[in-house]
mmCIF file of C-alpha atoms in Angstrom:
data_model
loop_
_atom_site.group_PDB
_atom_site.id
_atom_site.type_symbol
_atom_site.label_atom_id
_atom_site.label_comp_id
_atom_site.label_asym_id
_atom_site.label_seq_id
_atom_site.Cartn_x
_atom_site.Cartn_y
_atom_site.Cartn_z
ATOM 1 C CA MET A 1 -6.925 -28.405 18.930
ATOM 2 C CA ALA A 2 -3.490 -29.990 18.612
ATOM 3 C CA LEU A 3 -2.143 -29.140 15.165
ATOM 4 C CA THR A 4 -0.433 -31.749 13.031
ATOM 5 C CA VAL A 5 2.242 -31.047 10.437
ATOM 6 C CA ASN A 6 -0.443 -31.407 7.788
ATOM 7 C CA ASP A 7 -2.623 -28.830 9.567
ATOM 8 C CA VAL A 8 0.203 -26.303 9.601
ATOM 9 C CA GLU A 9 0.943 -26.958 5.936
ATOM 10 C CA ARG A 10 -2.723 -26.358 5.093
ATOM 11 C CA PHE A 11 -2.653 -23.012 6.870
ATOM 12 C CA GLU A 12 0.640 -22.004 5.253
ATOM 13 C CA ALA A 13 -0.893 -22.695 1.857
ATOM 14 C CA PHE A 14 -3.524 -20.040 2.640
ATOM 15 C CA ARG A 15 -1.107 -17.563 4.280
ATOM 16 C CA PRO A 16 -0.145 -15.564 1.132
ATOM 17 C CA ARG A 17 -3.796 -14.934 0.282
ATOM 18 C CA LEU A 18 -4.654 -14.037 3.870
ATOM 19 C CA GLU A 19 -1.732 -11.592 4.057
ATOM 20 C CA ALA A 20 -2.741 -9.985 0.760
ATOM 21 C CA ILE A 21 -6.304 -9.487 2.038
ATOM 22 C CA ALA A 22 -5.116 -8.107 5.370
ATOM 23 C CA TYR A 23 -2.668 -5.696 3.724
ATOM 24 C CA ARG A 24 -5.362 -4.221 1.505
ATOM 25 C CA LEU A 25 -7.669 -3.883 4.493
ATOM 26 C CA LEU A 26 -5.110 -2.288 6.818
ATOM 27 C CA GLY A 27 -2.583 -0.560 4.564
ATOM 28 C CA SER A 28 0.176 -1.891 6.816
ATOM 29 C CA ALA A 29 2.340 -4.930 6.134
ATOM 30 C CA SER A 30 3.354 -5.346 9.774
ATOM 31 C CA GLU A 31 -0.250 -5.150 10.988
ATOM 32 C CA ALA A 32 -1.286 -7.571 8.234
ATOM 33 C CA GLU A 33 1.299 -10.096 9.420
ATOM 34 C CA ASP A 34 0.019 -9.732 12.997
ATOM 35 C CA ALA A 35 -3.599 -10.201 11.883
ATOM 36 C CA VAL A 36 -2.724 -13.390 10.004
ATOM 37 C CA GLN A 37 -0.817 -14.732 13.000
ATOM 38 C CA ASP A 38 -3.791 -13.969 15.254
ATOM 39 C CA THR A 39 -5.969 -15.863 12.769
ATOM 40 C CA PHE A 40 -3.644 -18.852 13.067
ATOM 41 C CA LEU A 41 -3.943 -18.755 16.863
ATOM 42 C CA ARG A 42 -7.760 -18.589 16.638
ATOM 43 C CA TRP A 43 -7.705 -21.611 14.351
ATOM 44 C CA GLN A 44 -5.385 -23.457 16.716
ATOM 45 C CA ALA A 45 -7.888 -22.948 19.521
ATOM 46 C CA ALA A 46 -10.963 -23.766 17.439
ATOM 47 C CA ASP A 47 -12.978 -26.950 17.245
ATOM 48 C CA ALA A 48 -12.056 -28.397 13.853
ATOM 49 C CA ASP A 49 -15.249 -30.483 13.737
ATOM 50 C CA HIS A 50 -17.289 -27.299 13.355
ATOM 51 C CA ILE A 51 -15.201 -25.896 10.469
ATOM 52 C CA GLU A 52 -16.708 -27.005 7.150
ATOM 53 C CA VAL A 53 -14.570 -25.001 4.695
ATOM 54 C CA LEU A 54 -11.231 -23.927 6.129
ATOM 55 C CA GLU A 55 -10.527 -21.085 3.678
ATOM 56 C CA ALA A 56 -13.938 -19.518 4.294
ATOM 57 C CA TRP A 57 -13.532 -19.818 8.069
ATOM 58 C CA LEU A 58 -10.038 -18.289 8.012
ATOM 59 C CA THR A 59 -11.160 -15.433 5.762
ATOM 60 C CA LYS A 60 -14.076 -14.620 8.070
ATOM 61 C CA VAL A 61 -11.884 -14.626 11.182
ATOM 62 C CA LEU A 62 -9.181 -12.546 9.482
ATOM 63 C CA THR A 63 -11.610 -9.996 8.061
ATOM 64 C CA ASN A 64 -13.283 -9.426 11.408
ATOM 65 C CA LEU A 65 -9.912 -9.064 13.137
ATOM 66 C CA CYS A 66 -8.998 -6.445 10.533
ATOM 67 C CA LEU A 67 -12.313 -4.633 10.988
ATOM 68 C CA ASN A 68 -11.611 -4.346 14.708
ATOM 69 C CA GLN A 69 -8.121 -3.095 13.897
ATOM 70 C CA LEU A 70 -9.467 -0.503 11.465
ATOM 71 C CA THR A 71 -11.845 0.865 14.064
ATOM 72 C CA SER A 72 -9.034 1.403 16.576
ATOM 73 C CA ALA A 73 -6.686 2.644 13.840
ATOM 74 C CA ARG A 74 -9.038 5.510 13.062
ATOM 75 C CA ALA A 75 -8.683 6.770 16.618
ATOM 76 C CA ARG A 76 -4.892 6.411 16.503
ATOM 77 C CA ARG A 77 -4.621 8.293 13.223
ATOM 78 C CA GLU A 78 -6.387 11.284 14.734
ATOM 79 C CA THR A 79 -3.250 11.799 16.835
ATOM 80 C CA TYR A 80 -0.790 10.713 14.106
ATOM 81 C CA VAL A 81 1.896 13.327 13.468
ATOM 82 C CA GLY A 82 1.502 14.767 9.979
ATOM 83 C CA GLN A 83 0.102 12.957 6.959
ATOM 84 C CA TRP A 84 -0.653 9.226 7.151
ATOM 85 C CA LEU A 85 0.249 7.064 4.146
ATOM 86 C CA PRO A 86 0.141 3.275 3.681
ATOM 87 C CA GLU A 87 3.211 1.093 4.019
ATOM 88 C CA PRO A 88 4.671 0.620 0.507
ATOM 89 C CA LEU A 89 5.443 -2.811 -0.928
ATOM 90 C CA LEU A 90 8.256 -3.080 -3.448
ATOM 91 C CA ALA A 91 8.038 -4.984 -6.727
ATOM 92 C CA GLY A 92 7.702 -8.730 -6.311
ATOM 93 C CA ASP A 93 6.549 -8.694 -2.702
ATOM 94 C CA PRO A 94 4.180 -11.666 -2.274
ATOM 95 C CA MET A 95 1.905 -9.569 -0.046
ATOM 96 C CA LEU A 96 0.868 -7.626 -3.153
ATOM 97 C CA GLY A 97 -1.311 -10.636 -3.876
ATOM 98 C CA PRO A 98 -3.011 -11.586 -7.137
ATOM 99 C CA ALA A 99 -2.308 -9.402 -10.161
ATOM 100 C CA ASP A 100 -4.118 -11.241 -12.936
ATOM 101 C CA THR A 101 -6.718 -8.553 -13.613
ATOM 102 C CA ALA A 102 -6.656 -4.776 -13.850
ATOM 103 C CA GLU A 103 -8.975 -4.601 -10.826
ATOM 104 C CA GLN A 104 -6.600 -6.689 -8.717
ATOM 105 C CA ARG A 105 -3.589 -4.606 -9.701
ATOM 106 C CA GLU A 106 -5.428 -1.364 -9.128
ATOM 107 C CA SER A 107 -6.744 -2.410 -5.715
ATOM 108 C CA VAL A 108 -3.216 -2.533 -4.295
ATOM 109 C CA SER A 109 -1.894 0.617 -5.974
ATOM 110 C CA TYR A 110 -0.619 3.255 -3.575
ATOM 111 C CA ALA A 111 -3.183 5.746 -4.872
ATOM 112 C CA VAL A 112 -6.137 3.425 -4.265
ATOM 113 C CA LEU A 113 -4.851 2.332 -0.841
ATOM 114 C CA ALA A 114 -4.770 6.001 0.124
ATOM 115 C CA LEU A 115 -8.331 6.435 -1.179
ATOM 116 C CA LEU A 116 -9.536 3.403 0.796
ATOM 117 C CA GLU A 117 -8.778 5.374 3.959
ATOM 118 C CA ARG A 118 -11.903 7.419 3.195
ATOM 119 C CA LEU A 119 -14.168 4.385 3.417
ATOM 120 C CA SER A 120 -15.844 2.974 6.487
ATOM 121 C CA PRO A 121 -14.392 -0.353 7.696
ATOM 122 C CA ASN A 122 -17.351 -2.294 6.225
ATOM 123 C CA GLU A 123 -17.080 -0.471 2.889
ATOM 124 C CA ARG A 124 -13.392 -1.224 2.732
ATOM 125 C CA ALA A 125 -13.913 -4.898 3.531
ATOM 126 C CA VAL A 126 -16.621 -5.372 0.906
ATOM 127 C CA TYR A 127 -14.598 -3.489 -1.714
ATOM 128 C CA VAL A 128 -11.432 -5.490 -1.094
ATOM 129 C CA LEU A 129 -13.113 -8.892 -0.958
ATOM 130 C CA ARG A 130 -15.169 -8.257 -4.079
ATOM 131 C CA GLU A 131 -12.884 -6.125 -6.261
ATOM 132 C CA ALA A 132 -9.516 -7.683 -5.474
ATOM 133 C CA PHE A 133 -10.423 -11.285 -4.651
ATOM 134 C CA GLY A 134 -13.669 -11.871 -6.489
ATOM 135 C CA TYR A 135 -15.696 -13.150 -3.543
ATOM 136 C CA PRO A 136 -19.400 -13.422 -4.448
ATOM 137 C CA HIS A 137 -21.694 -11.194 -2.434
ATOM 138 C CA ARG A 138 -23.256 -14.267 -0.838
ATOM 139 C CA GLU A 139 -19.931 -15.199 0.757
ATOM 140 C CA ILE A 140 -19.115 -11.592 1.682
ATOM 141 C CA ALA A 141 -22.480 -11.374 3.434
ATOM 142 C CA GLU A 142 -21.641 -14.471 5.467
ATOM 143 C CA ILE A 143 -18.197 -13.123 6.348
ATOM 144 C CA LEU A 144 -19.566 -9.775 7.554
ATOM 145 C CA ASP A 145 -22.884 -11.033 8.947
ATOM 146 C CA ILE A 146 -24.939 -8.819 6.658
ATOM 147 C CA THR A 147 -27.468 -9.549 3.918
ATOM 148 C CA GLU A 148 -26.443 -10.192 0.338
ATOM 149 C CA ALA A 149 -28.386 -7.117 -0.759
ATOM 150 C CA ALA A 150 -26.541 -4.996 1.797
ATOM 151 C CA SER A 151 -23.215 -6.299 0.502
ATOM 152 C CA GLN A 152 -24.145 -5.266 -3.033
ATOM 153 C CA GLN A 153 -25.232 -1.803 -1.917
ATOM 154 C CA ILE A 154 -22.089 -1.276 0.154
ATOM 155 C CA PHE A 155 -19.902 -2.387 -2.753
ATOM 156 C CA HIS A 156 -21.495 0.022 -5.236
ATOM 157 C CA ARG A 157 -21.177 2.874 -2.734
ATOM 158 C CA ALA A 158 -17.531 2.037 -1.980
ATOM 159 C CA LYS A 159 -16.635 1.650 -5.642
ATOM 160 C CA LYS A 160 -18.145 5.039 -6.419
ATOM 161 C CA HIS A 161 -16.117 6.686 -3.637
ATOM 162 C CA VAL A 162 -12.906 5.160 -4.968
ATOM 163 C CA ALA A 163 -13.709 5.940 -8.618
ATOM 164 C CA ASP A 164 -14.553 9.569 -7.792
ATOM 165 C CA GLY A 165 -11.069 10.106 -6.410
ATOM 166 C CA LYS A 166 -8.902 8.661 -9.140
ATOM 167 C CA ALA A 167 -8.143 8.733 -12.847
ATOM 168 C CA ARG A 168 -5.167 6.380 -12.744
ATOM 169 C CA VAL A 169 -3.909 4.669 -15.893
ATOM 170 C CA GLU A 170 -2.184 1.319 -16.064
ATOM 171 C CA ILE A 171 1.341 1.352 -17.437
ATOM 172 C CA ASP A 172 3.856 -1.383 -18.153
ATOM 173 C CA GLU A 173 7.350 -1.693 -16.703
ATOM 174 C CA ALA A 174 9.042 0.072 -19.624
ATOM 175 C CA ALA A 175 6.646 3.018 -19.431
ATOM 176 C CA ALA A 176 7.090 3.226 -15.657
ATOM 177 C CA ARG A 177 10.868 3.414 -16.068
ATOM 178 C CA ARG A 178 10.568 6.084 -18.766
ATOM 179 C CA ILE A 179 8.338 8.208 -16.528
ATOM 180 C CA LEU A 180 10.751 7.821 -13.603
ATOM 181 C CA ASP A 181 13.734 8.790 -15.748
ATOM 182 C CA GLU A 182 11.930 11.908 -16.973
ATOM 183 C CA PHE A 183 10.813 12.783 -13.456
ATOM 184 C CA LEU A 184 14.280 12.400 -11.923
ATOM 185 C CA ALA A 185 15.943 14.281 -14.769
ATOM 186 C CA ALA A 186 13.514 17.159 -14.245
ATOM 187 C CA ALA A 187 13.804 17.054 -10.436
ATOM 188 C CA THR A 188 17.602 17.243 -10.552
ATOM 189 C CA SER A 189 17.789 19.849 -13.316
ATOM 190 C CA GLY A 190 17.675 22.713 -10.840
ATOM 191 C CA ARG A 191 14.693 24.241 -12.661
ATOM 192 C CA THR A 192 10.971 24.039 -11.990
ATOM 193 C CA GLU A 193 9.742 24.272 -15.594
ATOM 194 C CA PRO A 194 10.610 20.695 -16.651
ATOM 195 C CA LEU A 195 8.819 19.332 -13.593
ATOM 196 C CA VAL A 196 5.740 21.507 -14.086
ATOM 197 C CA ARG A 197 5.384 20.071 -17.592
ATOM 198 C CA LEU A 198 5.276 16.520 -16.189
ATOM 199 C CA LEU A 199 2.694 17.313 -13.498
ATOM 200 C CA THR A 200 -1.043 17.809 -13.737
ATOM 201 C CA GLN A 201 -2.265 21.292 -12.891
ATOM 202 C CA ASP A 202 -3.782 20.075 -9.607
ATOM 203 C CA ALA A 203 -0.909 17.753 -8.639
ATOM 204 C CA VAL A 204 -0.208 17.147 -4.958
ATOM 205 C CA SER A 205 2.810 16.009 -2.973
ATOM 206 C CA ILE A 206 2.280 14.224 0.349
ATOM 207 C CA GLY A 207 4.959 13.002 2.757
ATOM 208 C CA ASP A 208 4.678 10.689 5.765
ATOM 209 C CA GLY A 209 7.444 11.020 8.325
ATOM 210 C CA GLY A 210 5.419 9.790 11.279
ATOM 211 C CA GLY A 211 6.950 12.457 13.493
ATOM 212 C CA LYS A 212 10.307 10.660 13.226
ATOM 213 C CA VAL A 213 11.548 12.142 9.963
ATOM 214 C CA PRO A 214 10.926 15.778 8.946
ATOM 215 C CA ALA A 215 7.889 15.977 6.666
ATOM 216 C CA ARG A 216 5.444 18.747 5.923
ATOM 217 C CA THR A 217 2.175 18.308 7.812
ATOM 218 C CA LYS A 218 0.153 19.642 4.875
ATOM 219 C CA ALA A 219 0.292 18.537 1.265
ATOM 220 C CA PHE A 220 1.847 20.719 -1.428
ATOM 221 C CA GLU A 221 -0.907 21.528 -3.913
ATOM 222 C CA GLY A 222 -0.619 22.637 -7.528
ATOM 223 C CA ALA A 223 2.016 21.887 -10.162
ATOM 224 C CA LEU A 224 4.221 24.867 -9.353
ATOM 225 C CA ALA A 225 4.224 24.231 -5.593
ATOM 226 C CA VAL A 226 5.033 20.524 -6.096
ATOM 227 C CA ALA A 227 7.743 21.284 -8.663
ATOM 228 C CA THR A 228 9.353 23.879 -6.403
ATOM 229 C CA PHE A 229 9.381 21.429 -3.497
ATOM 230 C CA MET A 230 10.858 18.612 -5.597
ATOM 231 C CA ARG A 231 13.546 20.867 -6.982
ATOM 232 C CA GLY A 232 14.566 21.769 -3.442
ATOM 233 C CA LEU A 233 14.336 18.184 -2.232
ATOM 234 C CA PHE A 234 16.819 16.903 -4.807
ATOM 235 C CA LYS A 235 19.160 19.885 -4.553
ATOM 236 C CA PRO A 236 22.503 18.827 -3.030
ATOM 237 C CA GLY A 237 23.227 20.181 0.429
ATOM 238 C CA ARG A 238 25.477 19.447 3.385
ATOM 239 C CA ALA A 239 22.617 19.870 5.853
ATOM 240 C CA LYS A 240 20.595 17.147 4.110
ATOM 241 C CA ARG A 241 23.513 14.730 4.179
ATOM 242 C CA ALA A 242 23.970 15.410 7.875
ATOM 243 C CA LEU A 243 20.254 14.917 8.537
ATOM 244 C CA VAL A 244 20.055 11.453 6.944
ATOM 245 C CA GLY A 245 23.616 10.402 7.792
ATOM 246 C CA GLY A 246 25.101 10.305 4.299
ATOM 247 C CA SER A 247 24.320 10.377 0.585
ATOM 248 C CA PRO A 248 21.536 7.894 -0.202
ATOM 249 C CA GLU A 249 21.588 5.796 -3.342
ATOM 250 C CA ILE A 250 18.672 6.584 -5.650
ATOM 251 C CA HIS A 251 17.074 3.708 -7.557
ATOM 252 C CA ALA A 252 14.121 3.448 -9.931
ATOM 253 C CA THR A 253 11.653 0.615 -9.380
ATOM 254 C CA THR A 254 7.955 0.064 -8.760
ATOM 255 C CA ALA A 255 6.038 -0.046 -5.487
ATOM 256 C CA ASN A 256 2.436 -1.259 -5.298
ATOM 257 C CA GLY A 257 2.555 -1.382 -9.090
ATOM 258 C CA ASP A 258 3.317 2.345 -9.382
ATOM 259 C CA PRO A 259 6.552 3.958 -10.636
ATOM 260 C CA ALA A 260 8.660 4.565 -7.547
ATOM 261 C CA VAL A 261 11.910 6.164 -6.465
ATOM 262 C CA VAL A 262 13.711 4.327 -3.660
ATOM 263 C CA ALA A 263 16.370 5.950 -1.479
ATOM 264 C CA VAL A 264 18.790 3.498 0.157
ATOM 265 C CA LEU A 265 21.474 4.299 2.714
ATOM 266 C CA ASP A 266 23.872 1.598 3.952
ATOM 267 C CA GLY A 267 21.510 -1.105 2.748
ATOM 268 C CA ARG A 268 18.487 0.397 4.504
ATOM 269 C CA VAL A 269 15.521 1.843 2.625
ATOM 270 C CA ILE A 270 14.986 5.341 4.021
ATOM 271 C CA GLY A 271 12.379 6.555 1.571
ATOM 272 C CA VAL A 272 9.954 5.358 -1.098
ATOM 273 C CA MET A 273 8.387 7.922 -3.422
ATOM 274 C CA CYS A 274 5.395 6.654 -5.441
ATOM 275 C CA LEU A 275 4.124 8.474 -8.512
ATOM 276 C CA GLU A 276 0.436 8.415 -9.413
ATOM 277 C CA VAL A 277 0.264 8.607 -13.202
ATOM 278 C CA THR A 278 -2.831 9.714 -15.091
ATOM 279 C CA ALA A 279 -3.463 10.413 -18.772
ATOM 280 C CA GLU A 280 -2.780 14.114 -18.076
ATOM 281 C CA GLY A 281 0.515 13.551 -16.249
ATOM 282 C CA ILE A 282 1.767 12.866 -12.730
ATOM 283 C CA ALA A 283 -1.153 13.660 -10.428
ATOM 284 C CA ALA A 284 0.411 12.855 -7.070
ATOM 285 C CA VAL A 285 3.771 12.190 -5.453
ATOM 286 C CA ARG A 286 3.419 10.231 -2.216
ATOM 287 C CA SER A 287 6.571 9.776 -0.145
ATOM 288 C CA GLN A 288 6.931 7.319 2.714
ATOM 289 C CA ALA A 289 9.823 8.149 5.046
ATOM 290 C CA ASN A 290 8.538 6.865 8.388
ATOM 291 C CA PRO A 291 11.167 4.243 9.354
ATOM 292 C CA ASP A 292 8.501 2.148 11.082
ATOM 293 C CA LYS A 293 6.850 1.630 7.691
ATOM 294 C CA LEU A 294 10.005 0.750 5.757
ATOM 295 C CA ASP A 295 11.261 -2.377 7.535
ATOM 296 C CA ARG A 296 9.620 -4.769 5.089
ATOM 297 C CA ALA A 297 10.837 -2.705 2.127
ATOM 298 C CA THR A 298 14.370 -2.954 3.510
ATOM 299 C CA ARG A 299 14.095 -6.733 3.872
ATOM 300 C CA ARG A 300 12.732 -7.031 0.361
ATOM 301 C CA TRP A 301 15.475 -4.778 -0.989
ATOM 302 C CA ALA A 302 18.195 -6.853 0.654
ATOM 303 C CA ALA A 303 16.834 -10.037 -0.933
ATOM 304 C CA CYS A 304 16.991 -8.724 -4.513
ATOM 305 C CA ASP A 305 19.672 -7.479 -6.893
ATOM 306 C CA HIS A 306 18.983 -3.906 -7.996
ATOM 307 C CA GLY A 307 22.204 -3.099 -9.805
ATOM 308 C CA GLU A 308 23.973 0.214 -9.609
ATOM 309 C CA PRO A 309 22.085 3.272 -8.352
ATOM 310 C CA LEU A 310 21.094 6.007 -10.767
ATOM 311 C CA PHE A 311 22.914 8.549 -8.616
ATOM 312 C CA HIS A 312 23.619 9.536 -5.015
ATOM 313 C CA ALA A 313 21.318 12.190 -3.577
ATOM 314 C CA PHE A 314 22.440 15.346 -1.805
#
């Protein structure tokens, strides 16, 4: 169909919600943008007379595009170099979507996005649509071409899988900053003991370099192993400066609602380190350094004022 200005405006009104759904389904901002654009093209080619409720039609098309993408992504990730982590979104990014409820905020946390990788595509879709966006099971069933009872069963199974893997606590901005300050002070102290005290006994550290930036292919496991690695990571060294091309600025912020350390070099985000905080301490440190997954973070960073860095690394 030939789109009018009003048609385009109607779609643009839905775009933020569509992007937020796609990001939670795919764990990739760039792939989410592509999926939403493909949805727009499908709508452009559709027969408008057969579309009763535009939002429902767009959500169905988008979700099924994402399901196809997830199926192929699983095959690609089997050959991915090292650990795979989602693309982080910095504070204020509209793709983070609704944050009115604890469930909505939790559904986009870095820890939960990593856990969603364990689910089947259908489980992930039902979980995201129900938990993060409050779709009734009747509508989810129509979107996925399943029965309402099946949607309910899939949701309970998916929710159990996610709940079994996390014990995350919600913290406010002041608490997040306090945790980051303590973490960075311990990491730069040159000693492991202060870091061990902040970590849970079974803490893990995972890094995603995508084969383009050096990153360990296996996670560090246990408080002592993670603390030792972090101490070495933040230790100044000429070789590190040469590797990254300078001394990155280190800032404290949030990413996906979690406390996060951001490393910036010449205006470009070169690393985002997200902390998973539980009642017992920091349970996981997930670091994204793959440059392909930091373009959006760099654009977001350039559009905001972050003040002076806490320090320069290395």
